[in-house]
Amino acid sequence: MEILKIEGVSFRYDAEWILKDISLTIGRGELWGILGPNGSGKTTLLNLIDGIISPQKGAIKIEGIAVGKIQRRNLAKLIAVVPQETAWIFPLTVEEVVLMGRTPHLGRCEFESKQDFDVARSAMEATDVLGFSSRLIQSLSGGERQRVLIARALAQQPKMLLLDEPTSSLDIAHQIRIFELLRRLSEESGLTVLAATHDMNLASLYCNRIALLHKGDFYSNGTPEEALTQKSIRDVYGVDTVVDRHPLTGLPRISLLGGHSPKRGSRWKSGAAPHL
Ligand code: ADP
């Protein structure tokens, strides 16, 4: 069942169109990887979905209602955002940060109830940060902080989670941990997840859908097999790769050639060069 529909959306900040007449349907509980080169419009797309900016043409609908028609407070009960980088100025504890996610559910000047604390606790449990709930957010590692931000988003009890490069500053073990968490949330809780990412292999392993942005439109979208091919990666990124099957999962596995393209006449062992 669909939860989000992007219908013929065009957007520009100034003269140049950043997104041109794009359309996409996102199903409930799907985990989408939004890929594309720097500047291709991934963050812009997430901001459009979250209603921070509005399309000049077309519409984005959540559960059939245009985002622009939904009150900010109600939108925050549908969509939660995990931002790229957050500067923490005030000395807040992990629990205080996660409780911030309850704001859309509180009345004006209302304090958190036991139920709000319970929801925050469940969110911290789900993201495995409960053990350091009383620590200051500044004192955590990048991977821990990222999980706290996901916990805050979950405390909003949204239907959709938008993440902007959630693993960009993390080591490989923490990258895997975040994607494992996202997959669990989508599979077990039916949460719809859209994550802008640069990592094609992680996206292939964990996302059940991928959208590849290129020159203002989706070059391809669909399953990892449909979206990630040698041709699509070459056309979008201008880079030659070998895309074969992961030996255990059968999903697309992208190997970088590091400039050793047989087409450019570099040093391939005879017979080793893949067909590009
Ligand atoms: P990505 O997330 O894929 O790197 P962005 O959505 O951040 O891409 O940016 C898409 C394009 O829009 C880029 O050319 C960028 O320079 C431009 N852009 C982004 N934000 C603004 C803004 N606030 N004002 C003007 N141009 C912007």
mmCIF file of C-alpha atoms and ligand atoms in Angstrom:
data_model
loop_
_atom_site.group_PDB
_atom_site.id
_atom_site.type_symbol
_atom_site.label_atom_id
_atom_site.label_comp_id
_atom_site.label_asym_id
_atom_site.label_seq_id
_atom_site.Cartn_x
_atom_site.Cartn_y
_atom_site.Cartn_z
ATOM 1 C CA MET A 1 0.000 0.000 0.000
ATOM 2 C CA GLU A 2 1.387 3.396 -0.915
ATOM 3 C CA ILE A 3 2.199 6.015 1.704
ATOM 4 C CA LEU A 4 3.936 8.696 -0.362
ATOM 5 C CA LYS A 5 3.326 9.878 -3.884
ATOM 6 C CA ILE A 6 5.536 12.362 -5.716
ATOM 7 C CA GLU A 7 3.526 13.593 -8.692
ATOM 8 C CA GLY A 8 5.240 15.553 -11.470
ATOM 9 C CA VAL A 9 7.297 17.637 -9.055
ATOM 10 C CA SER A 10 9.589 20.400 -10.319
ATOM 11 C CA PHE A 11 11.644 22.573 -8.006
ATOM 12 C CA ARG A 12 14.158 25.403 -8.328
ATOM 13 C CA TYR A 13 15.828 27.654 -5.764
ATOM 14 C CA ASP A 14 16.530 30.305 -8.410
ATOM 15 C CA ALA A 15 16.792 30.204 -12.204
ATOM 16 C CA GLU A 16 17.984 26.615 -12.589
ATOM 17 C CA TRP A 17 15.560 23.720 -12.137
ATOM 18 C CA ILE A 18 17.033 21.276 -9.600
ATOM 19 C CA LEU A 19 14.275 18.673 -9.964
ATOM 20 C CA LYS A 20 12.303 18.404 -13.198
ATOM 21 C CA ASP A 21 8.910 16.732 -13.341
ATOM 22 C CA ILE A 22 9.824 13.809 -11.089
ATOM 23 C CA SER A 23 7.345 11.154 -10.034
ATOM 24 C CA LEU A 24 7.729 8.296 -7.574
ATOM 25 C CA THR A 25 5.468 6.095 -5.478
ATOM 26 C CA ILE A 26 6.717 4.837 -2.130
ATOM 27 C CA GLY A 27 5.040 1.892 -0.421
ATOM 28 C CA ARG A 28 4.469 1.504 3.307
ATOM 29 C CA GLY A 29 7.318 -0.262 5.098
ATOM 30 C CA GLU A 30 9.745 0.098 2.206
ATOM 31 C CA LEU A 31 13.373 1.029 2.770
ATOM 32 C CA TRP A 32 14.556 3.340 0.005
ATOM 33 C CA GLY A 33 18.098 4.441 -0.739
ATOM 34 C CA ILE A 34 18.209 7.813 -2.499
ATOM 35 C CA LEU A 35 21.418 7.911 -4.502
ATOM 36 C CA GLY A 36 22.999 10.359 -6.890
ATOM 37 C CA PRO A 37 26.115 12.510 -7.218
ATOM 38 C CA ASN A 38 26.791 15.539 -5.038
ATOM 39 C CA GLY A 39 24.421 18.322 -5.990
ATOM 40 C CA SER A 40 21.939 15.987 -7.721
ATOM 41 C CA GLY A 41 19.121 17.033 -5.381
ATOM 42 C CA LYS A 42 18.927 14.349 -2.677
ATOM 43 C CA THR A 43 18.672 16.815 0.232
ATOM 44 C CA THR A 44 16.322 19.003 -1.786
ATOM 45 C CA LEU A 45 14.046 16.006 -2.341
ATOM 46 C CA LEU A 46 14.011 15.158 1.383
ATOM 47 C CA ASN A 47 13.239 18.800 2.239
ATOM 48 C CA LEU A 48 10.366 18.807 -0.261
ATOM 49 C CA ILE A 49 8.912 15.649 1.270
ATOM 50 C CA ASP A 50 9.212 17.182 4.743
ATOM 51 C CA GLY A 51 7.476 20.356 3.553
ATOM 52 C CA ILE A 52 10.408 22.647 4.411
ATOM 53 C CA ILE A 53 10.311 23.842 0.807
ATOM 54 C CA SER A 54 7.426 23.604 -1.665
ATOM 55 C CA PRO A 55 7.510 22.516 -5.293
ATOM 56 C CA GLN A 56 6.751 25.145 -7.941
ATOM 57 C CA LYS A 57 5.016 22.417 -9.949
ATOM 58 C CA GLY A 58 3.381 19.121 -9.037
ATOM 59 C CA ALA A 59 2.492 17.733 -5.627
ATOM 60 C CA ILE A 60 3.827 15.487 -2.889
ATOM 61 C CA LYS A 61 1.108 13.568 -1.089
ATOM 62 C CA ILE A 62 1.291 11.602 2.120
ATOM 63 C CA GLU A 63 -1.567 9.198 2.549
ATOM 64 C CA GLY A 64 -3.322 11.090 -0.230
ATOM 65 C CA ILE A 65 -2.981 14.564 1.315
ATOM 66 C CA ALA A 66 -0.658 17.220 -0.141
ATOM 67 C CA VAL A 67 2.208 17.952 2.259
ATOM 68 C CA GLY A 68 1.571 21.697 1.955
ATOM 69 C CA LYS A 69 -1.952 21.213 3.326
ATOM 70 C CA ILE A 70 -0.848 19.399 6.464
ATOM 71 C CA GLN A 71 -0.219 21.497 9.584
ATOM 72 C CA ARG A 72 3.421 21.471 10.664
ATOM 73 C CA ARG A 73 2.575 19.813 13.953
ATOM 74 C CA ASN A 74 0.589 17.046 12.270
ATOM 75 C CA LEU A 75 3.276 16.575 9.632
ATOM 76 C CA ALA A 76 5.770 15.950 12.451
ATOM 77 C CA LYS A 77 3.583 13.051 13.575
ATOM 78 C CA LEU A 78 3.854 11.551 10.082
ATOM 79 C CA ILE A 79 7.472 12.309 9.143
ATOM 80 C CA ALA A 80 10.601 12.457 11.279
ATOM 81 C CA VAL A 81 13.933 13.656 9.957
ATOM 82 C CA VAL A 82 17.410 12.595 10.965
ATOM 83 C CA PRO A 83 19.584 15.493 9.812
ATOM 84 C CA GLN A 84 23.069 15.260 8.345
ATOM 85 C CA GLU A 85 25.034 17.041 11.073
ATOM 86 C CA THR A 86 23.799 18.677 14.228
ATOM 87 C CA ALA A 87 25.818 21.107 16.302
ATOM 88 C CA TRP A 88 25.102 20.562 19.992
ATOM 89 C CA ILE A 89 25.540 23.838 21.834
ATOM 90 C CA PHE A 90 23.581 23.134 25.003
ATOM 91 C CA PRO A 91 24.610 20.421 27.460
ATOM 92 C CA LEU A 92 21.689 18.059 26.918
ATOM 93 C CA THR A 93 21.570 14.442 28.044
ATOM 94 C CA VAL A 94 20.694 11.662 25.634
ATOM 95 C CA GLU A 95 17.300 11.257 27.284
ATOM 96 C CA GLU A 96 16.568 14.994 26.955
ATOM 97 C CA VAL A 97 17.461 14.882 23.261
ATOM 98 C CA VAL A 98 15.220 11.870 22.662
ATOM 99 C CA LEU A 99 12.355 13.493 24.588
ATOM 100 C CA MET A 100 12.552 16.424 22.146
ATOM 101 C CA GLY A 101 10.954 13.994 19.685
ATOM 102 C CA ARG A 102 7.770 14.116 21.760
ATOM 103 C CA THR A 103 7.241 17.859 21.102
ATOM 104 C CA PRO A 104 4.619 17.408 18.331
ATOM 105 C CA HIS A 105 2.565 15.292 20.733
ATOM 106 C CA LEU A 106 2.598 17.823 23.597
ATOM 107 C CA GLY A 107 0.201 20.691 24.079
ATOM 108 C CA ARG A 108 1.444 24.255 24.489
ATOM 109 C CA CYS A 109 3.377 24.527 27.805
ATOM 110 C CA GLU A 110 2.567 20.903 28.556
ATOM 111 C CA PHE A 111 5.193 18.763 30.303
ATOM 112 C CA GLU A 112 6.008 15.222 29.243
ATOM 113 C CA SER A 113 3.767 12.563 30.794
ATOM 114 C CA LYS A 114 4.749 9.060 31.864
ATOM 115 C CA GLN A 115 3.594 7.891 28.443
ATOM 116 C CA ASP A 116 6.050 10.273 26.746
ATOM 117 C CA PHE A 117 8.887 8.949 28.904
ATOM 118 C CA ASP A 118 7.822 5.381 28.040
ATOM 119 C CA VAL A 119 7.853 6.142 24.300
ATOM 120 C CA ALA A 120 11.303 7.758 24.609
ATOM 121 C CA ARG A 121 12.525 4.732 26.537
ATOM 122 C CA SER A 122 11.274 2.322 23.846
ATOM 123 C CA ALA A 123 12.983 4.448 21.174
ATOM 124 C CA MET A 124 16.249 4.319 23.137
ATOM 125 C CA GLU A 125 15.875 0.559 23.552
ATOM 126 C CA ALA A 126 15.249 0.061 19.827
ATOM 127 C CA THR A 127 18.384 2.009 18.932
ATOM 128 C CA ASP A 128 20.480 0.556 21.766
ATOM 129 C CA VAL A 129 21.270 3.873 23.458
ATOM 130 C CA LEU A 130 19.365 3.314 26.693
ATOM 131 C CA GLY A 131 22.605 2.338 28.450
ATOM 132 C CA PHE A 132 23.900 5.885 28.196
ATOM 133 C CA SER A 133 20.646 7.841 28.509
ATOM 134 C CA SER A 134 22.072 10.131 31.197
ATOM 135 C CA ARG A 135 25.272 11.006 29.322
ATOM 136 C CA LEU A 136 25.731 14.332 27.586
ATOM 137 C CA ILE A 137 25.172 14.152 23.848
ATOM 138 C CA GLN A 138 28.500 15.917 23.221
ATOM 139 C CA SER A 139 30.385 13.147 24.989
ATOM 140 C CA LEU A 140 29.257 10.417 22.565
ATOM 141 C CA SER A 141 31.009 8.989 19.531
ATOM 142 C CA GLY A 142 29.675 9.731 16.043
ATOM 143 C CA GLY A 143 27.973 6.320 15.764
ATOM 144 C CA GLU A 144 26.329 6.662 19.189
ATOM 145 C CA ARG A 145 25.155 10.206 18.396
ATOM 146 C CA GLN A 146 23.651 9.021 15.129
ATOM 147 C CA ARG A 147 21.654 6.348 16.970
ATOM 148 C CA VAL A 148 20.441 8.960 19.479
ATOM 149 C CA LEU A 149 19.189 11.105 16.583
ATOM 150 C CA ILE A 150 17.347 8.099 15.191
ATOM 151 C CA ALA A 151 15.894 7.477 18.673
ATOM 152 C CA ARG A 152 14.680 11.095 18.797
ATOM 153 C CA ALA A 153 13.055 10.612 15.384
ATOM 154 C CA LEU A 154 11.404 7.358 16.544
ATOM 155 C CA ALA A 155 10.089 9.096 19.664
ATOM 156 C CA GLN A 156 8.007 11.209 17.271
ATOM 157 C CA GLN A 157 6.223 7.943 16.406
ATOM 158 C CA PRO A 158 6.241 8.826 12.711
ATOM 159 C CA LYS A 159 5.124 6.754 9.766
ATOM 160 C CA MET A 160 8.114 7.813 7.687
ATOM 161 C CA LEU A 161 11.734 8.372 8.545
ATOM 162 C CA LEU A 162 13.928 10.580 6.339
ATOM 163 C CA LEU A 163 17.687 10.377 6.811
ATOM 164 C CA ASP A 164 20.283 12.538 5.096
ATOM 165 C CA GLU A 165 23.506 10.564 4.711
ATOM 166 C CA PRO A 166 23.107 8.771 8.045
ATOM 167 C CA THR A 167 26.398 6.895 7.809
ATOM 168 C CA SER A 168 28.683 9.398 6.095
ATOM 169 C CA SER A 169 31.068 9.910 9.026
ATOM 170 C CA LEU A 170 30.928 6.397 10.465
ATOM 171 C CA ASP A 171 33.301 3.450 10.256
ATOM 172 C CA ILE A 172 32.121 0.357 8.388
ATOM 173 C CA ALA A 173 30.927 -1.495 11.519
ATOM 174 C CA HIS A 174 28.774 1.462 12.560
ATOM 175 C CA GLN A 175 27.511 1.935 9.005
ATOM 176 C CA ILE A 176 26.298 -1.670 9.011
ATOM 177 C CA ARG A 177 24.752 -1.232 12.455
ATOM 178 C CA ILE A 178 22.739 1.789 11.295
ATOM 179 C CA PHE A 179 21.489 0.021 8.161
ATOM 180 C CA GLU A 180 20.646 -3.127 10.176
ATOM 181 C CA LEU A 181 18.599 -0.894 12.468
ATOM 182 C CA LEU A 182 16.832 0.811 9.548
ATOM 183 C CA ARG A 183 15.981 -2.539 8.001
ATOM 184 C CA ARG A 184 14.652 -3.877 11.298
ATOM 185 C CA LEU A 185 12.495 -0.775 11.742
ATOM 186 C CA SER A 186 11.050 -1.078 8.250
ATOM 187 C CA GLU A 187 10.475 -4.837 8.456
ATOM 188 C CA GLU A 188 9.240 -5.148 12.031
ATOM 189 C CA SER A 189 7.498 -1.821 12.636
ATOM 190 C CA GLY A 190 6.311 -1.108 9.095
ATOM 191 C CA LEU A 191 8.137 2.211 9.175
ATOM 192 C CA THR A 192 8.813 3.668 5.731
ATOM 193 C CA VAL A 193 12.439 4.781 5.463
ATOM 194 C CA LEU A 194 14.114 7.037 2.904
ATOM 195 C CA ALA A 195 17.860 7.403 3.306
ATOM 196 C CA ALA A 196 20.027 9.597 1.108
ATOM 197 C CA THR A 197 23.355 7.847 0.851
ATOM 198 C CA HIS A 198 26.493 7.624 -1.261
ATOM 199 C CA ASP A 199 27.230 4.018 -0.443
ATOM 200 C CA MET A 200 25.949 1.886 -3.306
ATOM 201 C CA ASN A 201 27.007 -1.425 -1.769
ATOM 202 C CA LEU A 202 25.288 -0.750 1.551
ATOM 203 C CA ALA A 203 22.217 0.485 -0.295
ATOM 204 C CA SER A 204 22.216 -2.660 -2.433
ATOM 205 C CA LEU A 205 22.518 -4.920 0.625
ATOM 206 C CA TYR A 206 19.942 -3.236 2.816
ATOM 207 C CA CYS A 207 17.471 -1.188 0.767
ATOM 208 C CA ASN A 208 14.644 -2.958 -1.022
ATOM 209 C CA ARG A 209 14.238 0.031 -3.339
ATOM 210 C CA ILE A 210 16.724 2.474 -4.815
ATOM 211 C CA ALA A 211 16.184 5.757 -6.651
ATOM 212 C CA LEU A 212 19.112 7.162 -8.585
ATOM 213 C CA LEU A 213 18.985 10.903 -9.192
ATOM 214 C CA HIS A 214 20.602 12.341 -12.290
ATOM 215 C CA LYS A 215 20.243 15.751 -13.923
ATOM 216 C CA GLY A 216 17.026 16.596 -12.143
ATOM 217 C CA ASP A 217 15.222 13.294 -12.653
ATOM 218 C CA PHE A 218 15.380 9.665 -11.581
ATOM 219 C CA TYR A 219 17.730 7.902 -13.967
ATOM 220 C CA SER A 220 16.406 4.639 -12.570
ATOM 221 C CA ASN A 221 14.344 3.460 -9.645
ATOM 222 C CA GLY A 222 13.218 0.101 -8.403
ATOM 223 C CA THR A 223 14.940 -2.905 -6.873
ATOM 224 C CA PRO A 224 18.736 -2.748 -6.428
ATOM 225 C CA GLU A 225 19.055 -5.015 -9.502
ATOM 226 C CA GLU A 226 16.988 -2.607 -11.579
ATOM 227 C CA ALA A 227 18.574 0.614 -10.342
ATOM 228 C CA LEU A 228 22.260 -0.287 -9.984
ATOM 229 C CA THR A 229 23.903 -1.469 -13.167
ATOM 230 C CA GLN A 230 27.262 -0.771 -14.769
ATOM 231 C CA LYS A 231 25.479 1.410 -17.299
ATOM 232 C CA SER A 232 23.449 3.417 -14.779
ATOM 233 C CA ILE A 233 26.524 4.025 -12.596
ATOM 234 C CA ARG A 234 28.623 5.039 -15.585
ATOM 235 C CA ASP A 235 25.935 7.344 -16.979
ATOM 236 C CA VAL A 236 25.200 8.979 -13.608
ATOM 237 C CA TYR A 237 28.632 9.137 -11.974
ATOM 238 C CA GLY A 238 30.863 8.901 -15.046
ATOM 239 C CA VAL A 239 32.720 6.021 -13.400
ATOM 240 C CA ASP A 240 33.404 2.523 -14.700
ATOM 241 C CA THR A 241 32.622 -0.276 -12.262
ATOM 242 C CA VAL A 242 32.059 -3.987 -12.312
ATOM 243 C CA VAL A 243 28.602 -4.913 -11.072
ATOM 244 C CA ASP A 244 28.300 -8.602 -10.370
ATOM 245 C CA ARG A 245 26.326 -10.617 -7.803
ATOM 246 C CA HIS A 246 27.181 -10.686 -4.119
ATOM 247 C CA PRO A 247 28.279 -14.287 -3.446
ATOM 248 C CA LEU A 248 25.973 -14.742 -0.455
ATOM 249 C CA THR A 249 22.971 -12.519 -1.158
ATOM 250 C CA GLY A 250 22.883 -12.514 -4.955
ATOM 251 C CA LEU A 251 22.359 -8.751 -4.800
ATOM 252 C CA PRO A 252 24.327 -6.343 -7.001
ATOM 253 C CA ARG A 253 27.905 -5.899 -5.818
ATOM 254 C CA ILE A 254 29.719 -2.855 -7.112
ATOM 255 C CA SER A 255 33.477 -3.004 -7.497
ATOM 256 C CA LEU A 256 35.365 0.176 -8.235
ATOM 257 C CA LEU A 257 38.013 -0.077 -10.914
ATOM 258 C CA GLY A 258 40.075 2.784 -9.527
ATOM 259 C CA GLY A 259 40.895 4.102 -12.960
ATOM 260 C CA HIS A 260 41.989 0.633 -14.166
ATOM 261 C CA SER A 261 39.455 0.559 -16.918
ATOM 262 C CA PRO A 262 40.369 -1.789 -19.766
ATOM 263 C CA LYS A 263 38.856 0.815 -22.075
ATOM 264 C CA ARG A 264 41.515 3.254 -20.978
ATOM 265 C CA GLY A 265 44.201 0.705 -21.748
ATOM 266 C CA SER A 266 45.481 0.191 -18.202
ATOM 267 C CA ARG A 267 46.956 -2.911 -16.682
ATOM 268 C CA TRP A 268 44.468 -5.735 -16.813
ATOM 269 C CA LYS A 269 45.806 -9.245 -16.704
ATOM 270 C CA SER A 270 44.922 -10.804 -20.012
ATOM 271 C CA GLY A 271 41.495 -12.384 -19.796
ATOM 272 C CA ALA A 272 40.679 -10.672 -16.481
ATOM 273 C CA ALA A 273 39.032 -7.600 -17.905
ATOM 274 C CA PRO A 274 35.263 -7.633 -17.471
ATOM 275 C CA HIS A 275 33.002 -6.733 -20.317
ATOM 276 C CA LEU A 276 32.152 -3.067 -19.755
HETATM 277 P P1 ADP B 1 22.645 16.687 -2.857
HETATM 278 O O1 ADP B 1 21.961 16.492 -1.542
HETATM 279 O O2 ADP B 1 22.343 15.591 -3.844
HETATM 280 O O3 ADP B 1 24.120 16.900 -2.727
HETATM 281 P P2 ADP B 1 21.303 19.251 -2.885
HETATM 282 O O4 ADP B 1 19.848 18.972 -2.830
HETATM 283 O O5 ADP B 1 21.974 19.666 -1.619
HETATM 284 O O6 ADP B 1 22.056 17.995 -3.548
HETATM 285 O O7 ADP B 1 21.570 20.378 -3.953
HETATM 286 C C1 ADP B 1 21.043 20.319 -5.269
HETATM 287 C C2 ADP B 1 21.409 21.599 -5.987
HETATM 288 O O8 ADP B 1 20.697 22.677 -5.394
HETATM 289 C C3 ADP B 1 22.882 21.974 -5.924
HETATM 290 O O9 ADP B 1 23.250 22.533 -7.167
HETATM 291 C C4 ADP B 1 22.931 23.027 -4.836
HETATM 292 O O10 ADP B 1 23.980 23.917 -5.057
HETATM 293 C C5 ADP B 1 21.580 23.703 -4.978
HETATM 294 N N1 ADP B 1 21.092 24.237 -3.694
HETATM 295 C C6 ADP B 1 20.914 23.538 -2.561
HETATM 296 N N2 ADP B 1 20.404 24.324 -1.579
HETATM 297 C C7 ADP B 1 20.269 25.559 -2.129
HETATM 298 C C8 ADP B 1 19.802 26.813 -1.631
HETATM 299 N N3 ADP B 1 19.359 26.932 -0.385
HETATM 300 N N4 ADP B 1 19.803 27.880 -2.469
HETATM 301 C C9 ADP B 1 20.249 27.741 -3.746
HETATM 302 N N5 ADP B 1 20.688 26.585 -4.288
HETATM 303 C C10 ADP B 1 20.709 25.506 -3.484
#
